[in-house]
Amino acid sequence: MLDEAADEAGEEEPIKQRKNGLYPGVSDELADSMKSGWADTELRGLEPIAQAGYTAARRAALSARFPGERLVIPAGNLKTRSNDTEYPFRASVEYAYLTGNLTEDGVLVLEPAAEGHKATIYLLPRSNRENGEFWLSGQGELWVGRRHSLAEAEQLYGIPASDVRELPAALTEATGPVRVVRGYDAAIEAALTDKVTREHDDELRVFLSEARLVKDEFEAGELQKAVDSTVRGFEDVVKVLDKAEATSERFIEGTFFLRARVEGNDIGYGSICASGPHACTLHWVRNDGPVRSGDLLLLDAGVETHTLYTADVTRTLPVNGTYSEIQKKIYDAVYDAQEAGIAAVQPGAKYRDFHDAAQHVLAERLVEWGLLEGPVERVLELGLQRRWTLHGTGHMLGMDVHDCAAARTETYVEGTLEPGMCLTVEPGLYFQADDLTVPEEYRGIGVRIEDDLLVTEDGNQNLSAGLPRRSDEVEAWMASLKG
């Protein structure tokens, strides 16, 4: 048998087989048969990916920031879900941003050169047919699908490509200053363990995070695609609310997920399909509760494009199509707060301005309703409104739903808005079901309205304007979708 012969000859270790597989080994005759008789499937004359020019510019900016240093940016590896099954792979944002490649085990290396850096993308080549990897390995092509050859990758991404299996040894022997994006590839980090310091690595991650604060033209287009698909996903949900009432929040989750998978890569984050008092739990992703006529449905969801840009939109909808008097009162307060926040999104404005504007409106309403004692300035100074507003009014958006998270505080929260920045505006009011400080009619009502804003030269563009926001418009929109 082939496996035994390889062991006796001390040759390359045989491909590991499943412990309880039905075939104990591979005959030499079968092995020979599987090596031959296959057509040439190499792809030639491939066009570069749409963002190739943009990723080249991003690498050039990175090169200029760290002259003379080797820079290592891994995609990451498959993660085990259970036993021998893995979670769907998603490349690290830093790697995808700089290459456009989305496959596991990839690594981008920028080697210092006389002028700038030489970039190489290290990838797994196509499965080996000589040693049987392509059909015997659990990650072989006959099991998980064809991957691009190194020559094909060079055409697609515009970067010289090499075999990633040779990279750890090469990095072990490398000399000179080096930085790596940590947390994605243990083998790569181990090869560099005596060559890097966490402080220097953090500077690399911070730079790549801040580089994404201002989106280029390609990114803005992808974010609009993500939002447009998300709008259609919300329409899908409204059309099947009767089925959700007959089942649970899971029907809503599954309905939106179908749109995300058909038109995009995935959902950008766990969908929040919160009906009734569940809307008061900010990140309700269990989605296993009932959907009842007369309650509100808080749907916070976003489609992620094939290039990993995600939308992040929230609407709070009356399940039966009509807001009750108290629901409308709370909803309209949140709507007014969002209007104030959106108006504050302007180039040259402080990032915090939209948050402060929205919180001021909500604090005013809470004082008007007798839930807080004024004046409003005192409420805001002490943060008393936060019992019911709970969270910040928005965040940066991009390849991560909470994008640019590693950026320095002075360039993000304390920074200034610039054209090309994309952020959410999402005020909310949440009256917990067990909150004895508010009248009973308020309890169990949670409302959030969230839109995705692109800062423009003269103001902002609401990418998610395709979804109605005003309470009467929401009711009319739902009625039209239900026929």
XYZ file of C-alpha atoms in Angstrom:
483
model
C 0.000 0.000 0.000
C 1.172 3.581 -0.736
C 1.093 4.811 2.885
C 3.213 1.898 4.138
C 5.785 2.304 1.375
C 6.220 5.980 2.146
C 6.769 5.252 5.834
C 9.372 2.537 5.149
C 11.338 4.707 2.734
C 11.378 7.617 5.188
C 9.833 9.852 2.554
C 7.376 12.697 2.880
C 4.813 12.059 5.618
C 1.614 10.624 4.117
C -1.519 12.703 4.063
C -3.431 12.077 7.263
C -6.623 10.094 6.811
C -9.761 10.275 8.917
C -9.456 7.888 11.872
C -12.643 5.978 11.170
C -12.704 6.264 7.397
C -13.937 3.275 5.447
C -10.760 2.970 3.352
C -7.629 2.043 5.366
C -5.172 3.045 2.658
C -4.520 3.698 -1.027
C -3.203 1.077 -3.418
C -0.292 1.964 -5.680
C -2.519 1.298 -8.664
C -5.189 3.744 -7.458
C -2.543 6.326 -6.620
C -1.124 6.070 -10.146
C -4.602 6.334 -11.638
C -5.372 9.530 -9.692
C -2.187 11.218 -10.926
C -3.125 11.235 -14.588
C -5.979 11.831 -16.988
C -6.820 15.351 -15.881
C -7.371 18.306 -18.237
C -5.315 21.496 -18.023
C -7.508 23.947 -16.119
C -5.012 26.786 -15.718
C -6.729 30.154 -16.263
C -4.864 32.576 -18.499
C -5.319 36.208 -19.461
C -7.168 37.076 -16.255
C -8.178 40.687 -15.642
C -7.054 42.309 -12.361
C -9.683 42.562 -9.635
C -11.660 45.820 -9.598
C -9.797 47.250 -6.609
C -6.268 46.335 -7.737
C -5.317 49.958 -8.395
C -6.652 51.008 -5.010
C -4.862 48.249 -3.101
C -1.600 49.232 -4.827
C -2.052 52.813 -3.624
C -2.745 51.579 -0.086
C 0.437 49.495 -0.103
C 2.389 52.510 -1.336
C 1.118 54.592 1.582
C 2.068 51.814 3.992
C 5.533 51.580 2.441
C 6.080 55.320 2.827
C 5.117 55.183 6.514
C 7.595 52.410 7.442
C 10.685 52.790 5.217
C 13.420 50.201 5.580
C 11.277 47.764 7.622
C 9.907 44.352 6.678
C 6.111 44.363 7.063
C 4.150 41.132 7.468
C 0.342 41.116 7.195
C -1.368 37.675 7.471
C -4.865 36.761 6.307
C -5.375 34.236 9.094
C -6.177 30.535 9.207
C -9.261 28.357 9.339
C -10.759 28.032 12.827
C -12.232 24.762 14.054
C -15.928 24.825 14.851
C -16.099 21.266 16.127
C -13.976 18.163 15.540
C -13.085 18.330 11.833
C -15.443 21.082 10.710
C -14.398 24.718 10.394
C -16.088 28.088 10.568
C -16.455 29.881 7.223
C -13.221 31.766 6.664
C -13.021 35.547 6.671
C -9.687 37.181 5.894
C -8.252 39.762 8.276
C -9.329 43.278 7.403
C -5.742 44.515 7.188
C -4.793 41.818 4.665
C -7.937 42.170 2.562
C -7.590 45.972 2.522
C -4.046 45.764 1.150
C -4.464 42.887 -1.327
C -8.112 42.199 -2.214
C -7.365 38.500 -1.660
C -9.730 36.686 0.709
C -8.295 33.163 1.030
C -7.044 31.484 4.178
C -3.346 31.188 5.074
C -2.317 34.062 2.800
C 0.393 36.500 3.941
C 1.427 39.822 2.414
C 5.096 40.669 2.934
C 6.635 44.027 2.082
C 10.409 43.661 1.834
C 12.475 46.868 2.072
C 14.105 47.770 -1.225
C 16.342 50.526 -2.512
C 13.217 52.568 -3.159
C 10.268 51.707 -0.971
C 9.305 48.044 -0.662
C 8.878 44.971 -2.819
C 5.501 43.322 -2.160
C 4.958 39.557 -2.336
C 1.720 37.736 -1.649
C 2.302 34.287 -0.153
C -0.510 31.826 -0.859
C -1.264 28.135 -0.921
C -0.714 26.923 -4.488
C -3.153 24.576 -6.171
C -3.457 21.123 -4.626
C -0.652 18.728 -5.506
C -1.768 15.898 -7.785
C 1.471 13.942 -7.619
C 1.217 13.156 -3.889
C -2.588 12.840 -3.878
C -3.191 15.977 -1.798
C -5.943 17.168 -4.122
C -8.192 14.212 -3.270
C -6.812 12.783 -0.009
C -6.421 15.955 2.069
C -9.498 17.370 3.784
C -8.520 20.752 2.306
C -7.795 19.321 -1.152
C -9.549 20.652 -4.229
C -11.915 17.697 -4.600
C -13.177 18.348 -1.065
C -13.347 22.140 -0.766
C -12.992 23.421 -4.333
C -10.342 24.757 -6.644
C -8.079 27.580 -5.563
C -6.126 29.882 -7.854
C -2.649 28.964 -8.951
C 0.161 31.337 -8.031
C 0.348 32.519 -11.657
C -3.372 33.248 -11.652
C -3.065 35.126 -8.345
C -0.367 37.376 -9.792
C -2.688 38.361 -12.631
C -5.637 39.002 -10.323
C -3.956 40.945 -7.541
C -1.044 42.563 -9.361
C 1.468 41.243 -6.810
C 4.189 38.601 -7.281
C 3.021 35.366 -5.620
C 4.966 32.632 -3.817
C 4.224 29.436 -1.891
C 3.240 30.359 1.668
C 4.484 27.015 3.020
C 8.037 28.262 2.476
C 7.500 31.556 4.299
C 7.985 30.602 7.987
C 11.485 29.239 7.301
C 12.385 32.336 5.290
C 11.164 34.642 8.052
C 13.147 32.712 10.659
C 16.333 33.482 8.707
C 15.421 37.096 7.947
C 17.371 40.001 9.450
C 16.617 43.660 9.994
C 13.617 45.463 11.526
C 10.253 43.776 11.049
C 6.650 44.366 12.081
C 3.722 41.946 11.952
C -0.032 42.311 12.368
C -0.651 40.024 15.332
C -3.508 37.740 16.220
C -4.135 36.006 12.902
C -1.402 33.455 12.197
C 0.447 31.731 15.049
C 3.005 30.065 12.763
C 4.046 33.374 11.227
C 4.303 35.025 14.632
C 6.390 32.110 15.941
C 8.835 32.530 13.051
C 9.266 36.181 14.035
C 9.208 35.759 17.809
C 12.776 37.010 18.342
C 12.506 39.826 15.808
C 9.498 41.948 16.752
C 8.137 43.835 19.720
C 4.451 44.337 20.491
C 4.913 48.109 20.742
C 6.181 48.322 17.171
C 3.495 45.939 15.939
C 0.798 48.074 17.528
C 2.010 51.057 15.510
C 1.470 49.040 12.325
C -2.075 48.079 13.296
C -2.900 51.653 14.304
C -1.640 53.012 10.974
C -3.707 50.515 8.991
C -6.764 51.348 11.090
C -6.378 55.090 10.599
C -5.731 54.640 6.877
C -9.298 53.323 6.597
C -10.901 56.377 8.239
C -11.304 58.048 4.839
C -12.773 55.764 2.199
C -11.653 55.877 -1.415
C -14.054 55.830 -4.363
C -14.084 52.041 -4.582
C -14.906 51.667 -0.889
C -17.737 54.191 -1.036
C -19.234 52.257 -3.943
C -19.005 48.966 -2.066
C -20.669 50.474 1.001
C -23.534 51.692 -1.177
C -23.892 48.177 -2.624
C -24.012 46.752 0.898
C -26.686 49.236 1.926
C -28.778 48.674 -1.202
C -28.853 44.924 -0.545
C -29.693 45.623 3.091
C -32.664 47.764 2.048
C -33.960 44.837 -0.001
C -33.401 42.548 2.992
C -35.573 44.799 5.175
C -38.278 44.731 2.517
C -38.083 40.924 2.505
C -38.684 40.876 6.256
C -41.728 43.145 6.166
C -43.330 40.909 3.540
C -43.137 37.828 5.797
C -43.979 39.278 9.212
C -47.084 37.087 9.326
C -44.868 34.003 9.063
C -42.609 35.367 11.799
C -45.670 35.760 14.029
C -46.471 32.099 13.415
C -42.929 31.026 14.315
C -40.381 33.330 16.010
C -37.679 35.972 15.519
C -35.673 33.212 13.810
C -37.882 33.559 10.712
C -36.823 37.196 10.451
C -33.179 36.276 10.941
C -33.345 33.591 8.265
C -35.186 35.823 5.813
C -32.561 38.561 6.005
C -29.731 36.020 5.882
C -31.063 34.667 2.587
C -30.727 38.117 1.013
C -27.218 38.523 2.456
C -26.015 35.221 1.032
C -27.663 35.646 -2.358
C -26.395 39.177 -2.991
C -23.306 39.347 -0.794
C -20.711 37.336 1.064
C -22.576 37.081 4.354
C -24.157 39.200 7.049
C -21.710 41.787 8.354
C -22.505 40.933 11.982
C -25.036 38.895 13.906
C -28.506 40.180 12.970
C -30.493 41.694 15.835
C -34.122 40.653 15.315
C -35.574 41.913 18.581
C -39.324 41.869 19.055
C -41.171 43.326 22.036
C -39.049 43.796 25.177
C -36.074 42.115 23.478
C -35.577 45.454 21.701
C -34.251 46.782 25.011
C -31.303 44.352 24.833
C -28.797 46.183 22.668
C -27.193 43.127 21.071
C -30.062 40.646 21.104
C -28.811 37.962 18.702
C -30.466 34.879 20.203
C -33.490 35.703 18.056
C -35.583 32.961 19.622
C -38.483 35.004 20.988
C -42.068 35.433 19.816
C -43.176 38.067 17.318
C -46.538 39.502 18.369
C -48.965 41.905 16.761
C -48.975 45.142 18.750
C -45.271 44.903 19.604
C -42.354 46.662 17.949
C -39.669 44.837 15.992
C -36.171 46.327 16.229
C -34.251 45.002 13.230
C -30.532 45.858 13.180
C -28.846 44.094 10.257
C -26.400 44.564 7.418
C -25.327 42.753 4.264
C -21.584 42.267 3.736
C -20.414 42.519 0.116
C -18.097 40.032 -1.579
C -15.283 42.501 -0.894
C -16.141 42.517 2.862
C -17.730 45.967 3.201
C -20.772 45.929 5.455
C -23.888 48.001 5.938
C -25.300 48.626 9.428
C -28.931 49.755 9.411
C -31.676 49.703 12.045
C -35.399 50.251 11.801
C -37.956 49.813 14.553
C -41.176 48.616 12.969
C -44.703 48.004 14.315
C -45.380 44.325 13.731
C -49.014 45.012 12.812
C -48.059 47.985 10.629
C -49.280 50.786 12.908
C -47.561 52.430 15.883
C -49.590 52.775 19.063
C -49.784 56.231 20.631
C -47.004 55.579 23.168
C -44.861 53.748 20.594
C -45.183 56.695 18.204
C -44.325 59.170 20.964
C -41.068 57.370 21.750
C -40.288 56.635 18.105
C -40.758 60.260 17.048
C -38.423 61.411 19.811
C -35.715 59.112 18.498
C -36.421 60.249 14.945
C -36.011 63.903 15.947
C -32.758 63.048 17.717
C -31.486 61.279 14.614
C -32.440 64.235 12.441
C -30.351 66.492 14.674
C -27.461 64.028 14.553
C -27.554 63.705 10.766
C -27.585 67.491 10.353
C -24.383 67.679 12.407
C -22.477 65.351 10.053
C -20.504 67.894 8.047
C -16.893 68.171 6.855
C -14.913 70.148 9.390
C -17.274 69.288 12.256
C -15.990 67.494 15.297
C -16.694 63.766 15.246
C -18.544 64.084 18.563
C -20.946 66.742 17.288
C -23.549 64.346 15.897
C -23.599 62.405 19.164
C -23.974 65.554 21.260
C -26.762 66.887 19.026
C -28.777 63.672 19.246
C -28.280 63.277 22.982
C -29.441 66.851 23.568
C -32.777 66.130 21.861
C -33.303 62.920 23.821
C -32.465 64.630 27.110
C -34.991 67.366 26.294
C -37.740 64.807 25.723
C -36.948 62.895 28.886
C -37.234 66.138 30.845
C -40.476 67.081 29.045
C -41.967 63.679 29.892
C -41.124 64.133 33.555
C -38.701 61.201 33.639
C -35.762 63.460 34.500
C -35.500 66.726 36.385
C -34.009 69.581 34.348
C -32.429 71.706 33.271
C -31.269 69.767 30.219
C -27.683 71.007 30.594
C -27.521 69.454 34.068
C -28.887 66.159 32.736
C -26.247 66.052 30.004
C -23.407 67.076 32.309
C -24.242 64.231 34.687
C -25.128 61.813 31.887
C -28.482 61.033 33.493
C -30.145 60.391 30.123
C -27.884 57.387 29.667
C -30.190 55.221 31.808
C -32.417 55.110 28.728
C -30.119 56.085 25.816
C -27.386 53.635 26.887
C -24.945 53.752 23.948
C -23.019 56.165 21.768
C -24.849 57.591 18.774
C -22.677 56.012 16.097
C -19.351 54.672 14.879
C -17.156 54.424 11.808
C -18.243 51.865 9.204
C -16.356 49.919 6.556
C -14.795 46.458 6.336
C -15.619 46.066 10.025
C -19.022 47.033 11.310
C -17.151 49.014 13.993
C -14.422 50.067 11.601
C -11.060 51.661 12.407
C -11.304 50.512 16.025
C -7.529 50.582 16.597
C -7.215 54.223 15.539
C -5.897 56.682 18.113
C -8.553 58.504 20.127
C -7.274 61.872 18.917
C -7.850 60.907 15.273
C -11.184 59.137 15.817
C -13.465 60.206 18.676
C -11.659 63.512 19.198
C -11.019 63.981 15.476
C -12.634 66.047 12.734
C -14.924 64.753 10.009
C -13.510 64.692 6.472
C -15.082 63.934 3.090
C -14.957 60.186 2.501
C -15.547 59.166 6.103
C -18.480 56.793 6.585
C -20.278 56.507 9.915
C -23.573 55.475 11.453
C -26.022 57.752 13.231
C -28.129 55.613 15.557
C -29.773 57.176 18.615
C -32.099 55.061 20.708
C -34.375 54.976 23.742
C -34.777 51.791 25.756
C -37.222 51.372 28.616
C -36.516 48.047 30.274
C -39.459 45.841 31.182
C -38.477 45.929 34.867
C -37.746 49.676 35.094
C -39.914 50.975 37.926
C -38.750 54.592 37.415
C -40.933 55.033 34.323
C -44.706 54.702 33.829
C -45.850 51.188 33.049
C -46.860 52.088 29.504
C -43.208 52.821 28.640
C -41.838 49.531 29.931
C -40.629 47.006 27.393
C -40.411 49.525 24.537
C -37.074 49.907 22.747
C -36.531 52.094 19.687
C -33.415 52.631 17.573
C -33.125 54.227 14.137
C -29.796 53.848 12.344
C -28.524 55.064 9.004
C -25.172 54.983 7.211
C -23.781 58.420 6.341
C -20.985 59.270 3.913
C -19.354 62.640 4.581
C -19.249 64.691 1.363
C -17.571 67.957 0.367
C -20.699 69.954 1.201
C -22.432 67.879 3.865
C -23.405 64.213 3.902
C -25.091 61.532 1.848
C -27.474 59.127 3.573
C -26.592 55.829 1.894
C -29.627 54.144 3.469
C -32.183 56.786 2.479
C -34.007 54.074 0.538
C -35.593 52.951 3.822
C -38.264 55.283 5.249
C -37.572 56.746 8.697
C -40.461 59.047 9.680
C -43.194 57.156 11.517
C -45.993 57.895 9.030
C -43.715 57.007 6.109
C -42.767 53.724 7.787
C -46.430 52.806 8.180
C -47.208 53.650 4.533
C -44.142 51.714 3.343
C -45.119 48.622 5.345
C -48.699 48.787 4.049
C -47.473 48.952 0.435
C -45.198 45.923 0.920
C -47.944 43.876 2.519
C -50.086 44.521 -0.555
